[in-house]
């Protein structure tokens, strides 16, 4: 499968390598190709870099892994036609850093995922992987049996589940449709606050139930 990734930070690079290690072809879209030289050397022949529009056109599935402040512009630069009828995995969190510490840039019931779905109305948008620090996303078993929370379009969730299980996620909780993505983003805020407070990003959530 061809995977297009919009965003070239640690999250985009981590997920990109996770897809490469599963044998998929990956193109990361970036404004700064130079910072991906190390990633490209590790990805080998299954990895590539390009513009946002090139990555979106390349992918059968598209991952949005941008900082929230640049997400709408990145999608515009990627050309919305390139997203039509595709699964779009939204890994963003709607963070506002204007006052130093991260705060929510959206208010209930609006989520980043719901906004992306309105920007891409014929895409299959699903929220996933945003509640776990990047180092854990493609290797959760390093911590044990962590829980992954997802929400959004039915077809998107089926794809995410299949990929996540191959990465080692065995406890995947489907929170519901696109409206439930707000609550998944609230869980991410807890994770982010703990990470900044403890200066520790090697952890994950575990949801215990009977």
PDB file of N, CA and C in Angstrom, residues 3-7 27-31 49-63 66 71-84 86:
ATOM      1  N   UNK A   3       1.373   4.982   1.355  1.00  0.00           N
ATOM      2  CA  UNK A   3       0.949   5.820   2.467  1.00  0.00           C
ATOM      3  C   UNK A   3       1.537   7.212   2.277  1.00  0.00           C
ATOM      4  N   UNK A   4       0.678   8.218   2.249  1.00  0.00           N
ATOM      5  CA  UNK A   4       1.133   9.602   2.203  1.00  0.00           C
ATOM      6  C   UNK A   4       1.011  10.212   3.590  1.00  0.00           C
ATOM      7  N   UNK A   5       2.061  10.871   4.056  1.00  0.00           N
ATOM      8  CA  UNK A   5       2.055  11.488   5.381  1.00  0.00           C
ATOM      9  C   UNK A   5       2.242  12.988   5.231  1.00  0.00           C
ATOM     10  N   UNK A   6       1.297  13.748   5.791  1.00  0.00           N
ATOM     11  CA  UNK A   6       1.376  15.202   5.771  1.00  0.00           C
ATOM     12  C   UNK A   6       1.922  15.645   7.117  1.00  0.00           C
ATOM     13  N   UNK A   7       3.171  16.084   7.120  1.00  0.00           N
ATOM     14  CA  UNK A   7       3.824  16.458   8.370  1.00  0.00           C
ATOM     15  C   UNK A   7       5.081  15.649   8.588  1.00  0.00           C
ATOM     16  N   UNK A  27       5.524   8.120   1.467  1.00  0.00           N
ATOM     17  CA  UNK A  27       6.051   9.433   1.088  1.00  0.00           C
ATOM     18  C   UNK A  27       5.633  10.439   2.145  1.00  0.00           C
ATOM     19  N   UNK A  28       6.624  11.124   2.719  1.00  0.00           N
ATOM     20  CA  UNK A  28       6.350  12.171   3.700  1.00  0.00           C
ATOM     21  C   UNK A  28       6.356  13.518   2.993  1.00  0.00           C
ATOM     22  N   UNK A  29       5.268  14.262   3.151  1.00  0.00           N
ATOM     23  CA  UNK A  29       5.200  15.618   2.625  1.00  0.00           C
ATOM     24  C   UNK A  29       5.740  16.602   3.639  1.00  0.00           C
ATOM     25  N   UNK A  30       6.561  17.530   3.191  1.00  0.00           N
ATOM     26  CA  UNK A  30       7.241  18.427   4.113  1.00  0.00           C
ATOM     27  C   UNK A  30       7.528  19.772   3.448  1.00  0.00           C
ATOM     28  N   UNK A  31       7.668  20.792   4.274  1.00  0.00           N
ATOM     29  CA  UNK A  31       8.145  22.098   3.803  1.00  0.00           C
ATOM     30  C   UNK A  31       9.668  22.167   3.841  1.00  0.00           C
ATOM     31  N   UNK A  49      10.285  11.406  -0.058  1.00  0.00           N
ATOM     32  CA  UNK A  49       9.830  12.691   0.446  1.00  0.00           C
ATOM     33  C   UNK A  49       9.370  13.547  -0.725  1.00  0.00           C
ATOM     34  N   UNK A  50       8.481  14.481  -0.425  1.00  0.00           N
ATOM     35  CA  UNK A  50       7.960  15.353  -1.465  1.00  0.00           C
ATOM     36  C   UNK A  50       7.211  16.510  -0.837  1.00  0.00           C
ATOM     37  N   UNK A  51       6.485  17.227  -1.659  1.00  0.00           N
ATOM     38  CA  UNK A  51       5.635  18.308  -1.160  1.00  0.00           C
ATOM     39  C   UNK A  51       4.386  17.715  -0.521  1.00  0.00           C
ATOM     40  N   UNK A  52       3.601  18.556   0.118  1.00  0.00           N
ATOM     41  CA  UNK A  52       2.341  18.085   0.681  1.00  0.00           C
ATOM     42  C   UNK A  52       1.431  17.517  -0.414  1.00  0.00           C
ATOM     43  N   UNK A  53       1.361  18.198  -1.539  1.00  0.00           N
ATOM     44  CA  UNK A  53       0.480  17.729  -2.611  1.00  0.00           C
ATOM     45  C   UNK A  53       0.989  16.424  -3.215  1.00  0.00           C
ATOM     46  N   UNK A  54       2.289  16.274  -3.333  1.00  0.00           N
ATOM     47  CA  UNK A  54       2.843  15.027  -3.863  1.00  0.00           C
ATOM     48  C   UNK A  54       2.568  13.857  -2.925  1.00  0.00           C
ATOM     49  N   UNK A  55       2.717  14.091  -1.629  1.00  0.00           N
ATOM     50  CA  UNK A  55       2.467  13.024  -0.651  1.00  0.00           C
ATOM     51  C   UNK A  55       0.996  12.638  -0.644  1.00  0.00           C
ATOM     52  N   UNK A  56       0.103  13.630  -0.712  1.00  0.00           N
ATOM     53  CA  UNK A  56      -1.328  13.336  -0.695  1.00  0.00           C
ATOM     54  C   UNK A  56      -1.754  12.593  -1.953  1.00  0.00           C
ATOM     55  N   UNK A  57      -1.209  12.972  -3.089  1.00  0.00           N
ATOM     56  CA  UNK A  57      -1.543  12.281  -4.332  1.00  0.00           C
ATOM     57  C   UNK A  57      -0.993  10.856  -4.330  1.00  0.00           C
ATOM     58  N   UNK A  58       0.166  10.659  -3.692  1.00  0.00           N
ATOM     59  CA  UNK A  58       0.823   9.352  -3.651  1.00  0.00           C
ATOM     60  C   UNK A  58       0.047   8.343  -2.815  1.00  0.00           C
ATOM     61  N   UNK A  59      -0.534   8.798  -1.716  1.00  0.00           N
ATOM     62  CA  UNK A  59      -1.095   7.867  -0.742  1.00  0.00           C
ATOM     63  C   UNK A  59      -2.443   7.304  -1.116  1.00  0.00           C
ATOM     64  N   UNK A  60      -2.584   5.979  -0.985  1.00  0.00           N
ATOM     65  CA  UNK A  60      -3.914   5.365  -0.969  1.00  0.00           C
ATOM     66  C   UNK A  60      -4.595   5.692   0.357  1.00  0.00           C
ATOM     67  N   UNK A  61      -3.770   5.850   1.385  1.00  0.00           N
ATOM     68  CA  UNK A  61      -4.186   6.296   2.713  1.00  0.00           C
ATOM     69  C   UNK A  61      -3.308   7.495   3.058  1.00  0.00           C
ATOM     70  N   UNK A  62      -3.912   8.502   3.704  1.00  0.00           N
ATOM     71  CA  UNK A  62      -3.170   9.709   4.064  1.00  0.00           C
ATOM     72  C   UNK A  62      -3.209   9.897   5.568  1.00  0.00           C
ATOM     73  N   UNK A  63      -2.052  10.174   6.150  1.00  0.00           N
ATOM     74  CA  UNK A  63      -1.934  10.466   7.576  1.00  0.00           C
ATOM     75  C   UNK A  63      -1.674  11.955   7.741  1.00  0.00           C
ATOM     76  N   UNK A  66       0.434  16.978  11.438  1.00  0.00           N
ATOM     77  CA  UNK A  66       0.973  18.325  11.524  1.00  0.00           C
ATOM     78  C   UNK A  66       0.708  18.938  12.888  1.00  0.00           C
ATOM     79  N   UNK A  71      -2.328  22.940  10.311  1.00  0.00           N
ATOM     80  CA  UNK A  71      -3.027  21.815   9.690  1.00  0.00           C
ATOM     81  C   UNK A  71      -3.906  22.238   8.523  1.00  0.00           C
ATOM     82  N   UNK A  72      -4.731  23.252   8.707  1.00  0.00           N
ATOM     83  CA  UNK A  72      -5.629  23.649   7.619  1.00  0.00           C
ATOM     84  C   UNK A  72      -4.843  24.108   6.401  1.00  0.00           C
ATOM     85  N   UNK A  73      -3.779  24.878   6.624  1.00  0.00           N
ATOM     86  CA  UNK A  73      -2.960  25.337   5.514  1.00  0.00           C
ATOM     87  C   UNK A  73      -2.264  24.174   4.810  1.00  0.00           C
ATOM     88  N   UNK A  74      -1.796  23.194   5.599  1.00  0.00           N
ATOM     89  CA  UNK A  74      -1.131  22.026   5.000  1.00  0.00           C
ATOM     90  C   UNK A  74      -2.100  21.243   4.116  1.00  0.00           C
ATOM     91  N   UNK A  75      -3.340  21.085   4.572  1.00  0.00           N
ATOM     92  CA  UNK A  75      -4.337  20.376   3.777  1.00  0.00           C
ATOM     93  C   UNK A  75      -4.651  21.151   2.505  1.00  0.00           C
ATOM     94  N   UNK A  76      -4.722  22.475   2.615  1.00  0.00           N
ATOM     95  CA  UNK A  76      -4.954  23.300   1.428  1.00  0.00           C
ATOM     96  C   UNK A  76      -3.806  23.148   0.430  1.00  0.00           C
ATOM     97  N   UNK A  77      -2.564  23.196   0.928  1.00  0.00           N
ATOM     98  CA  UNK A  77      -1.397  23.038   0.058  1.00  0.00           C
ATOM     99  C   UNK A  77      -1.342  21.643  -0.569  1.00  0.00           C
ATOM    100  N   UNK A  78      -1.897  20.657   0.134  1.00  0.00           N
ATOM    101  CA  UNK A  78      -1.898  19.278  -0.374  1.00  0.00           C
ATOM    102  C   UNK A  78      -2.976  19.052  -1.431  1.00  0.00           C
ATOM    103  N   UNK A  79      -3.850  20.033  -1.617  1.00  0.00           N
ATOM    104  CA  UNK A  79      -4.949  19.989  -2.584  1.00  0.00           C
ATOM    105  C   UNK A  79      -6.002  18.960  -2.160  1.00  0.00           C
ATOM    106  N   UNK A  80      -7.178  19.478  -1.828  1.00  0.00           N
ATOM    107  CA  UNK A  80      -8.231  18.655  -1.254  1.00  0.00           C
ATOM    108  C   UNK A  80      -8.701  17.544  -2.189  1.00  0.00           C
ATOM    109  N   UNK A  81      -8.563  17.751  -3.493  1.00  0.00           N
ATOM    110  CA  UNK A  81      -8.950  16.696  -4.431  1.00  0.00           C
ATOM    111  C   UNK A  81      -8.121  15.432  -4.227  1.00  0.00           C
ATOM    112  N   UNK A  82      -6.890  15.584  -3.721  1.00  0.00           N
ATOM    113  CA  UNK A  82      -6.025  14.423  -3.500  1.00  0.00           C
ATOM    114  C   UNK A  82      -6.488  13.545  -2.337  1.00  0.00           C
ATOM    115  N   UNK A  83      -7.436  14.047  -1.540  1.00  0.00           N
ATOM    116  CA  UNK A  83      -7.933  13.303  -0.387  1.00  0.00           C
ATOM    117  C   UNK A  83      -9.251  12.577  -0.673  1.00  0.00           C
ATOM    118  N   UNK A  84      -9.838  12.826  -1.818  1.00  0.00           N
ATOM    119  CA  UNK A  84     -11.191  12.330  -2.087  1.00  0.00           C
ATOM    120  C   UNK A  84     -11.285  10.812  -1.980  1.00  0.00           C
ATOM    121  N   UNK A  86     -10.546   8.774   0.217  1.00  0.00           N
ATOM    122  CA  UNK A  86      -9.444   8.064   0.862  1.00  0.00           C
ATOM    123  C   UNK A  86      -9.634   8.049   2.373  1.00  0.00           C
TER     124      UNK A  86
END
